[in-house]
Coordinates of C-alpha atoms and ligand atoms in Angstrom, one line a residue:
M1 CA 57.0 -16.4 153.7
T2 CA 59.0 -13.7 151.8
T3 CA 58.4 -13.6 148.1
Y4 CA 61.6 -13.1 146.2
S5 CA 62.2 -12.1 142.6
D6 CA 64.8 -14.8 142.0
F7 CA 67.3 -14.0 139.2
R8 CA 70.1 -16.3 140.5
S9 CA 69.6 -19.0 137.8
D10 CA 67.1 -20.6 135.4
T11 CA 67.5 -23.7 137.7
V12 CA 65.3 -22.0 140.3
T13 CA 62.2 -22.8 138.2
R14 CA 59.5 -24.8 140.0
P15 CA 57.6 -27.7 138.5
T16 CA 54.2 -26.6 137.0
E17 CA 50.9 -27.9 138.5
K18 CA 50.6 -30.2 135.5
M19 CA 54.1 -31.6 136.2
R20 CA 53.2 -32.2 139.9
R21 CA 50.1 -34.1 138.8
A22 CA 52.0 -36.1 136.3
M23 CA 54.5 -37.0 139.1
A24 CA 51.7 -38.2 141.3
E25 CA 50.1 -40.3 138.6
A26 CA 53.2 -41.6 136.8
V27 CA 53.3 -45.3 135.9
V28 CA 56.6 -46.6 137.4
G29 CA 58.8 -49.7 137.4
D30 CA 62.3 -50.4 138.5
D31 CA 64.5 -48.5 136.1
V32 CA 67.7 -50.2 137.3
L33 CA 66.1 -53.4 136.1
G34 CA 65.1 -51.6 132.9
D35 CA 61.3 -51.7 133.3
D36 CA 60.1 -48.2 134.1
P37 CA 57.8 -47.4 131.2
T38 CA 57.8 -43.6 131.9
V39 CA 61.6 -43.5 131.8
Q40 CA 61.6 -45.6 128.6
K41 CA 59.2 -43.2 127.1
L42 CA 61.3 -40.2 128.0
E43 CA 64.5 -41.8 126.8
A44 CA 62.8 -42.7 123.4
L45 CA 61.5 -39.2 123.0
A46 CA 64.9 -37.6 123.9
A47 CA 66.7 -39.8 121.4
E48 CA 64.1 -39.0 118.7
T49 CA 64.2 -35.3 119.4
M50 CA 68.0 -35.3 119.0
G51 CA 68.0 -37.7 116.0
K52 CA 70.2 -40.1 117.9
E53 CA 69.8 -43.9 118.4
A54 CA 69.4 -43.9 122.2
A55 CA 69.3 -41.7 125.2
L56 CA 69.9 -42.1 129.0
F57 CA 68.1 -40.3 131.8
C58 CA 70.7 -38.9 134.3
P59 CA 70.2 -37.3 137.7
S60 CA 72.2 -34.2 136.6
G61 CA 73.9 -32.5 133.7
T62 CA 77.2 -32.9 135.5
M63 CA 76.7 -36.7 135.6
A64 CA 75.6 -36.8 132.0
N65 CA 78.7 -34.9 131.0
S66 CA 80.9 -37.1 133.2
I67 CA 79.5 -40.2 131.5
A68 CA 80.0 -38.7 128.1
V69 CA 83.6 -37.9 128.7
K70 CA 84.2 -41.4 130.1
M71 CA 82.4 -43.2 127.3
W72 CA 84.5 -41.4 124.6
T73 CA 87.9 -41.5 126.2
N74 CA 90.6 -43.7 127.8
A75 CA 93.1 -42.8 130.4
L76 CA 96.2 -41.0 129.1
E77 CA 94.1 -39.0 126.7
E78 CA 93.2 -35.3 126.4
V79 CA 89.9 -33.4 125.8
I80 CA 89.7 -30.0 124.1
V81 CA 87.4 -27.7 126.0
E82 CA 86.5 -24.0 125.6
E83 CA 88.3 -22.0 128.4
R84 CA 85.2 -20.7 130.1
S85 CA 83.1 -23.8 129.6
H86 CA 81.0 -25.3 132.4
I87 CA 82.5 -28.8 131.8
Y88 CA 86.0 -27.4 132.4
N89 CA 85.3 -24.8 135.2
M90 CA 82.1 -25.8 137.0
E91 CA 82.0 -29.6 137.3
S92 CA 84.6 -30.2 140.0
T93 CA 87.2 -31.6 137.5
H94 CA 85.4 -34.9 136.8
M95 CA 87.6 -35.2 133.7
T96 CA 90.7 -35.9 135.8
F97 CA 88.8 -37.5 138.7
I98 CA 86.6 -39.9 136.8
S99 CA 88.0 -40.3 133.3
G100 CA 91.8 -39.8 134.0
V101 CA 92.1 -37.4 131.1
T102 CA 93.4 -33.9 131.0
P103 CA 91.3 -31.0 129.7
R104 CA 93.0 -28.7 127.1
P105 CA 91.4 -25.2 127.3
V106 CA 91.1 -23.2 124.1
R107 CA 90.1 -19.6 123.9
S108 CA 87.1 -18.4 121.9
V109 CA 85.1 -15.5 120.8
R110 CA 81.9 -15.6 122.9
G111 CA 82.2 -19.4 123.2
A112 CA 82.8 -20.2 119.6
M113 CA 86.3 -21.7 119.3
D114 CA 88.2 -21.0 116.1
P115 CA 88.6 -24.3 114.2
K116 CA 92.2 -23.3 113.5
D117 CA 92.9 -22.9 117.3
V118 CA 91.3 -26.3 117.9
A119 CA 93.3 -27.9 115.2
A120 CA 96.5 -26.4 116.7
A121 CA 95.6 -27.8 120.1
I122 CA 95.4 -31.4 118.9
R123 CA 98.5 -33.3 120.1
K124 CA 100.9 -34.9 117.7
P125 CA 101.3 -38.6 118.6
N126 CA 104.2 -38.7 121.0
V127 CA 105.3 -40.7 124.0
H128 CA 105.5 -37.5 126.1
T129 CA 102.0 -36.2 125.5
P130 CA 98.4 -37.3 125.9
R131 CA 96.5 -38.4 122.9
T132 CA 93.7 -36.0 121.9
S133 CA 90.4 -37.9 121.6
L134 CA 87.4 -35.6 122.2
I135 CA 86.2 -32.0 121.6
C136 CA 83.6 -30.5 123.8
I137 CA 81.3 -27.7 122.7
E138 CA 78.8 -25.8 124.9
N139 CA 75.6 -24.3 123.5
T140 CA 74.2 -21.9 124.7
H141 CA 77.4 -20.9 126.5
N142 CA 76.7 -20.2 130.1
N143 CA 79.7 -18.2 131.1
W144 CA 79.6 -16.2 127.9
G145 CA 76.2 -14.9 129.0
G146 CA 74.0 -17.5 127.2
A147 CA 75.6 -16.8 123.8
V148 CA 74.4 -19.0 120.9
I149 CA 77.1 -20.8 119.1
P150 CA 76.3 -20.7 115.4
L151 CA 75.6 -23.9 113.5
A152 CA 78.4 -23.0 111.1
N153 CA 80.9 -23.2 114.0
F154 CA 79.6 -26.7 114.8
Q155 CA 80.1 -27.7 111.2
A156 CA 83.7 -26.3 111.1
L157 CA 84.6 -28.1 114.4
R158 CA 83.1 -31.3 113.1
G159 CA 85.3 -31.0 110.0
V160 CA 88.4 -30.6 112.3
A161 CA 87.3 -33.6 114.4
D162 CA 86.7 -35.8 111.4
A163 CA 90.1 -34.9 109.9
H164 CA 91.8 -36.1 113.1
G165 CA 89.6 -39.0 114.1
L166 CA 88.2 -37.2 117.2
K167 CA 84.7 -37.4 118.8
V168 CA 82.6 -34.4 119.6
H169 CA 80.4 -34.0 122.7
L170 CA 77.9 -31.2 123.1
D171 CA 77.1 -29.8 126.5
G172 CA 73.7 -28.7 125.4
A173 CA 72.4 -27.9 128.9
R174 CA 70.4 -25.1 127.1
I175 CA 70.3 -26.4 123.5
F176 CA 66.6 -25.6 123.3
N177 CA 67.4 -21.9 124.2
A178 CA 70.0 -21.9 121.4
S179 CA 67.4 -23.4 119.0
V180 CA 64.6 -21.0 120.0
A181 CA 66.9 -18.0 119.7
S182 CA 68.5 -18.9 116.4
G183 CA 65.6 -20.8 114.6
V184 CA 68.0 -23.7 114.0
P185 CA 66.4 -27.0 114.9
V186 CA 68.0 -28.9 117.9
R187 CA 68.6 -31.8 115.5
A188 CA 70.7 -29.7 113.2
F189 CA 73.1 -29.0 116.1
A190 CA 72.9 -32.6 117.3
D191 CA 73.7 -33.9 113.8
E192 CA 77.2 -32.4 114.0
V193 CA 78.1 -34.1 117.3
D194 CA 78.5 -37.7 118.5
S195 CA 76.7 -37.1 121.8
I196 CA 74.7 -34.4 123.4
Q197 CA 73.7 -33.7 127.0
F198 CA 70.7 -31.4 127.7
C199 CA 69.0 -30.3 130.9
L200 CA 65.3 -30.7 131.7
S201 CA 65.8 -28.9 135.0
K202 CA 66.5 -25.3 133.8
G203 CA 64.2 -23.2 131.7
L204 CA 62.2 -26.3 130.9
S205 CA 61.1 -26.3 134.5
A206 CA 61.4 -30.0 135.4
P207 CA 62.6 -30.5 139.0
V208 CA 65.4 -33.0 138.2
G209 CA 67.3 -34.5 135.3
S210 CA 69.4 -34.4 132.2
M211 CA 69.4 -36.6 129.1
L212 CA 72.5 -38.0 127.3
A213 CA 71.8 -39.0 123.7
G214 CA 74.1 -40.7 121.3
P215 CA 74.8 -44.1 119.5
K216 CA 73.0 -47.1 121.1
E217 CA 76.2 -49.0 121.9
R218 CA 77.8 -46.1 123.7
I219 CA 74.6 -45.2 125.6
E220 CA 74.3 -48.8 126.8
F221 CA 77.9 -48.5 128.1
G222 CA 76.9 -45.1 129.5
R223 CA 74.1 -47.0 131.4
R224 CA 76.7 -49.1 133.1
L225 CA 78.8 -46.0 133.9
R226 CA 75.8 -44.3 135.4
K227 CA 75.3 -47.3 137.7
A228 CA 78.9 -47.3 138.7
L229 CA 78.7 -43.6 139.5
G230 CA 75.7 -44.3 141.8
G231 CA 73.2 -42.8 139.4
G232 CA 71.0 -45.9 138.9
M233 CA 67.5 -44.8 140.1
R234 CA 64.6 -47.1 140.9
Q235 CA 60.9 -45.9 140.6
V236 CA 62.2 -42.9 138.8
G237 CA 59.2 -42.6 136.4
V238 CA 58.0 -40.0 139.0
L239 CA 60.9 -37.8 137.8
A240 CA 60.7 -38.8 134.1
A241 CA 57.0 -37.7 134.0
P242 CA 57.7 -34.0 134.4
G243 CA 60.6 -34.4 132.0
L244 CA 58.2 -35.5 129.3
I245 CA 56.1 -32.4 129.9
A246 CA 59.3 -30.3 129.8
L247 CA 60.2 -31.7 126.4
T248 CA 56.7 -31.6 124.9
E249 CA 55.2 -28.4 126.3
M250 CA 57.8 -26.1 127.7
V251 CA 60.2 -25.5 124.8
E252 CA 58.1 -22.9 123.1
R253 CA 57.9 -20.7 126.2
L254 CA 61.6 -20.2 126.4
K255 CA 61.2 -17.3 124.0
D256 CA 59.4 -15.5 126.8
D257 CA 62.5 -15.8 129.0
H258 CA 64.6 -14.4 126.2
V259 CA 62.3 -11.4 125.8
R260 CA 62.4 -10.8 129.5
A261 CA 66.2 -11.1 129.7
K262 CA 66.6 -8.6 127.0
R263 CA 64.3 -6.2 128.7
L264 CA 66.2 -6.6 132.0
A265 CA 69.5 -6.0 130.2
R266 CA 68.2 -2.8 128.6
G267 CA 66.9 -1.6 132.0
L268 CA 70.3 -2.3 133.7
N269 CA 72.2 -0.6 130.9
G270 CA 73.1 2.9 132.0
L271 CA 72.5 2.4 135.7
P272 CA 75.4 3.8 137.8
G273 CA 78.3 1.4 137.8
V274 CA 76.7 -1.2 135.5
R275 CA 78.5 -2.5 132.5
I276 CA 76.5 -4.4 130.0
D277 CA 75.8 -4.4 126.2
P278 CA 72.1 -5.5 125.9
E279 CA 72.9 -6.5 122.3
T280 CA 74.9 -9.5 123.6
V281 CA 72.0 -10.8 125.6
E282 CA 70.7 -13.5 123.2
T283 CA 68.9 -15.9 125.5
D284 CA 67.9 -16.2 129.2
I285 CA 71.2 -15.3 130.9
V286 CA 72.1 -11.7 131.9
I287 CA 75.7 -11.2 133.1
F288 CA 76.8 -7.6 133.8
G289 CA 79.9 -5.9 135.2
F290 CA 79.6 -3.8 138.3
E291 CA 82.0 -1.2 139.5
H292 CA 80.9 1.7 141.7
P293 CA 82.9 4.0 144.0
G294 CA 80.5 3.8 146.9
L295 CA 79.1 0.2 146.6
S296 CA 80.8 -3.2 146.4
C297 CA 79.3 -6.0 144.5
G298 CA 78.5 -7.8 147.7
A299 CA 76.8 -4.7 149.2
L300 CA 74.7 -4.4 146.0
L301 CA 73.5 -7.9 146.3
D302 CA 72.8 -7.5 150.0
R303 CA 70.7 -4.4 149.4
R304 CA 68.8 -6.0 146.6
K305 CA 68.1 -9.0 148.8
H306 CA 66.5 -6.7 151.4
K307 CA 64.3 -5.5 148.5
G308 CA 63.3 -9.1 147.7
I309 CA 65.6 -9.4 144.6
L310 CA 68.1 -12.3 144.5
A311 CA 71.1 -12.5 142.1
L312 CA 74.4 -14.2 141.9
A313 CA 77.9 -12.7 141.8
Ligands
PLP401 C1 73.7 -26.4 134.5 C2 74.7 -26.8 133.5 C3 75.2 -28.1 133.4 C4 74.8 -29.3 134.3 O1 74.5 -28.9 135.6 P1 73.8 -29.8 136.7 O2 73.6 -28.8 137.8 O3 74.8 -30.8 137.1 O4 72.5 -30.4 136.2 C5 76.1 -28.4 132.4 N1 76.5 -27.5 131.6 C6 76.0 -26.2 131.6 C7 76.5 -25.3 130.6 C8 75.1 -25.8 132.6 O5 74.7 -24.6 132.6

């Protein structure tokens, strides 16, 4: 077996030995019937961690985001999204496919949308146009190289939402990275939004799963949506068990990833053809430009692969 240094994503983490043991020993029930105690424990912990009434264990972040959009919107409505956001670019357009709403992209500075731009993107009630009903924020921001969106930006966007009667959903796939990097507790970010999705399966190392947290009544509706989308899972305590370890034992170590990412960025900086400002690497994602007269991006990746180094372009 070839051993690779795999820099493609923080999703290529493997479950720890302790997680594998917890999976083998997990107490399970039938979660579609609502009686898997390990899932119940994980959902209660996720809700408490985020300071929300309830939480729902979902097979993926994409499904959790899909459910969130569906539970806050109706057909003929519109959702304000950041133009490089995952929910807009990387989730196979579930907004139109599942929720029948249109996304309205807004530009940003490193993922933080100007509240004035967001306010300007809110539609005036009109028979011609969709009704704006939801704002989505992403933190950390994946396509902006893991940028941390400051709490002050959350507060400003909350103000805009409240002034116009809109809901706010946080795609917090890496909200723990944002918290560890900024020193702001996850609950402080979560307090400013109506619902939050976060991933257990990235830097927290669980093999599967995302949590959607929010008000009890909406999350119960979300449970029905999850079933309708085919995301009802049976003896799924085997997957909730590593999720519990992810939440209780793996958050602290994210800072090690941040230190390594910074070191990698500093090392890349100044190599021929590489364009990166190491100062912008705040968390665990390193994105750099590459332009070289004698080497295409694809050729660079191929050569690295032969050396046992994997990366994504
Ligand atoms: C990974 C990710 C998701 C969800 O991804 P899944 O692969 O569906 O679990 C959502 N938002 C962001 C920003 C992500 O990076």
